[in-house]
Amino acid sequence: MIEKLDELFVIFKEKLAPLSEQSDVLNLKAEYLGKKGPISDVLKSLKDATNEERKTIGSKANILKTEMQGLVNTKLQGIELATINKKLDENKIDISMRNSISVNDTNHGSFHPVNIIQREVEDIFISMGFEVLDGTHIEDEFHNFEALNIPGDHPARDMQDTFWFHDPHGPEEKKKLLRTHTSTIQVHGMTERKPPFKFIGPGKVFRCERTDASHEMVFHQLEGMLVGENISVSNLIYFMKTLLSEIFKKEVEVRLRPGFFPFVEPGFELDIKCLICGGKGCSVCKQVGWVELLPCGIVHPNVLKAGGIDPEQYNGFAFGLGLDRLVMMRYGIDDIRHLHGADLRFNSQFKDY
Ligand code: DAH
């Protein structure tokens, strides 16, 4: 009987080994371990055996049953694992995409031309010892107008058509707006430091106005301010000329005209000879051959006071560089609207910079 059991076990193992389907394994299990299987037959036949035989054969049969059950379980786990691995192999994704795209096809990003110029200008000013400050797009009336010597009834407010935020529950004197110029950064910069100091503040500005080849509702300025003792117009001209010759990598023709801005006195408009048409006249320079690039001046005493600085002891200069015009001059772009057009054919031309 014992030999018969051993024989059964060997045959069972031989039959189990080649199976690879779950259903075949379960069938084999039912065949051998089920109620009508050979092991049960052996156990049933024990009713005529001696006590001693019953004991040894019975326990042997039970041991074999447990072993067979164990082998079946191991086999089923193996099949399950193989199925999962097969599925994983079939659905494999190469996240590196190395096999499908060659390196030369890779479409990598690039800096926007405004960012390129902004970084260059920042570097030039940093090399001259200026700090670079940041400011918020949403401002209040005080920082955008009042502190810059533009009170509520001042006609200069109309020069800058403003996007206002309407807060019906907010206090009237705390009205919020989208900053119309980066001169707001002057006000924060002054109140946060003691003279002497010099800083620039680049960023987007917003005007509620009609667009054309040289006007946009959103554009970029770079504000600059230097405050100390005995600062003069010649200091201002020196810094501006250094900046422009570094940017254009050549001497550019400039002219200084008187200009009115409430926050400077005297105020100037610094123009450069149009680099698009060479001074002949085009849509960018509005046919005059010159482009307004850099309004500037000596800081008005009221502005210094609003920034907590004693105008008897200190003075300084300020300027507001139009970054978009600079970009257009540098790359020969004849319409400012390209800069916010999000046209990849335009943007991708600046890849190499
Ligand atoms: N904030 C002026 C504007 O947006 C530009 C400007 C003019 C800034 C003269 C200055 C300045 O700092 O001195 O039109």
PDB file of C-alpha atoms and ligand atoms in Angstrom, residues 144 148 150 159-160 180-184 186 205 207 219 221-225 236 259-269 292 294-300 317-322, ligand 1:
ATOM      1  CA  ASN A 144       0.860 103.558  -8.659  1.00  0.00           C
ATOM      2  CA  LEU A 148       4.651 109.268  -7.537  1.00  0.00           C
ATOM      3  CA  ILE A 150       0.139 112.014  -9.311  1.00  0.00           C
ATOM      4  CA  MET A 159      -1.981 109.447 -19.743  1.00  0.00           C
ATOM      5  CA  GLN A 160      -2.140 105.943 -18.372  1.00  0.00           C
ATOM      6  CA  THR A 180       0.361 100.864 -15.271  1.00  0.00           C
ATOM      7  CA  HIS A 181       4.117 101.195 -14.890  1.00  0.00           C
ATOM      8  CA  THR A 182       7.019  99.685 -12.980  1.00  0.00           C
ATOM      9  CA  SER A 183       7.526 103.019 -11.186  1.00  0.00           C
ATOM     10  CA  THR A 184       5.567 101.366  -8.343  1.00  0.00           C
ATOM     11  CA  GLN A 186      10.504 102.811  -6.932  1.00  0.00           C
ATOM     12  CA  VAL A 205       2.694  96.539 -16.970  1.00  0.00           C
ATOM     13  CA  ARG A 207      -2.777  99.702 -19.927  1.00  0.00           C
ATOM     14  CA  PHE A 219       4.013  95.168 -22.125  1.00  0.00           C
ATOM     15  CA  GLN A 221       9.241  97.950 -18.506  1.00  0.00           C
ATOM     16  CA  LEU A 222      12.377  98.079 -16.484  1.00  0.00           C
ATOM     17  CA  GLU A 223      12.411 100.762 -13.846  1.00  0.00           C
ATOM     18  CA  GLY A 224      15.667 102.115 -12.498  1.00  0.00           C
ATOM     19  CA  MET A 225      16.493 104.378  -9.583  1.00  0.00           C
ATOM     20  CA  LEU A 236      22.034 109.814 -15.616  1.00  0.00           C
ATOM     21  CA  GLY A 259       9.634 115.224 -21.304  1.00  0.00           C
ATOM     22  CA  PHE A 260       6.938 115.624 -18.716  1.00  0.00           C
ATOM     23  CA  PHE A 261       6.428 113.038 -15.987  1.00  0.00           C
ATOM     24  CA  PRO A 262       5.082 114.159 -12.589  1.00  0.00           C
ATOM     25  CA  PHE A 263       7.623 112.047 -10.706  1.00  0.00           C
ATOM     26  CA  VAL A 264      10.746 113.691 -12.189  1.00  0.00           C
ATOM     27  CA  GLU A 265      11.913 117.287 -12.526  1.00  0.00           C
ATOM     28  CA  PRO A 266      13.486 117.934 -14.944  1.00  0.00           C
ATOM     29  CA  GLY A 267      12.155 115.024 -17.029  1.00  0.00           C
ATOM     30  CA  PHE A 268      13.514 113.790 -20.376  1.00  0.00           C
ATOM     31  CA  GLU A 269      12.714 111.514 -23.254  1.00  0.00           C
ATOM     32  CA  GLU A 292      11.165 106.790 -27.640  1.00  0.00           C
ATOM     33  CA  LEU A 294      13.928 105.744 -22.244  1.00  0.00           C
ATOM     34  CA  PRO A 295      11.940 108.329 -20.337  1.00  0.00           C
ATOM     35  CA  CYS A 296      13.960 109.518 -17.376  1.00  0.00           C
ATOM     36  CA  GLY A 297      14.738 112.431 -15.098  1.00  0.00           C
ATOM     37  CA  ILE A 298      15.808 113.732 -11.717  1.00  0.00           C
ATOM     38  CA  VAL A 299      13.502 112.388  -8.998  1.00  0.00           C
ATOM     39  CA  HIS A 300      10.930 114.924  -7.816  1.00  0.00           C
ATOM     40  CA  PHE A 317      17.639 109.894 -11.023  1.00  0.00           C
ATOM     41  CA  ALA A 318      15.043 107.453 -12.309  1.00  0.00           C
ATOM     42  CA  PHE A 319      14.208 105.926 -15.668  1.00  0.00           C
ATOM     43  CA  GLY A 320      11.606 103.593 -17.161  1.00  0.00           C
ATOM     44  CA  LEU A 321      13.055 101.511 -19.977  1.00  0.00           C
ATOM     45  CA  GLY A 322      10.555 100.044 -22.458  1.00  0.00           C
TER      46      GLY A 322
HETATM   47  N1  DAH B   1       6.495 105.404 -15.558  1.00  0.00           N
HETATM   48  C1  DAH B   1       6.620 106.049 -16.835  1.00  0.00           C
HETATM   49  C2  DAH B   1       5.634 105.439 -17.821  1.00  0.00           C
HETATM   50  O1  DAH B   1       5.303 104.324 -17.698  1.00  0.00           O
HETATM   51  C3  DAH B   1       8.022 105.889 -17.365  1.00  0.00           C
HETATM   52  C4  DAH B   1       9.010 106.700 -16.612  1.00  0.00           C
HETATM   53  C5  DAH B   1       9.271 107.980 -16.987  1.00  0.00           C
HETATM   54  C6  DAH B   1       9.680 106.148 -15.530  1.00  0.00           C
HETATM   55  C7  DAH B   1      10.208 108.747 -16.331  1.00  0.00           C
HETATM   56  C8  DAH B   1      10.609 106.904 -14.846  1.00  0.00           C
HETATM   57  C9  DAH B   1      10.864 108.191 -15.272  1.00  0.00           C
HETATM   58  O2  DAH B   1      11.274 106.451 -13.813  1.00  0.00           O
HETATM   59  O3  DAH B   1      11.791 108.934 -14.618  1.00  0.00           O
HETATM   60  O4  DAH B   1       5.231 106.094 -18.725  1.00  0.00           O
END
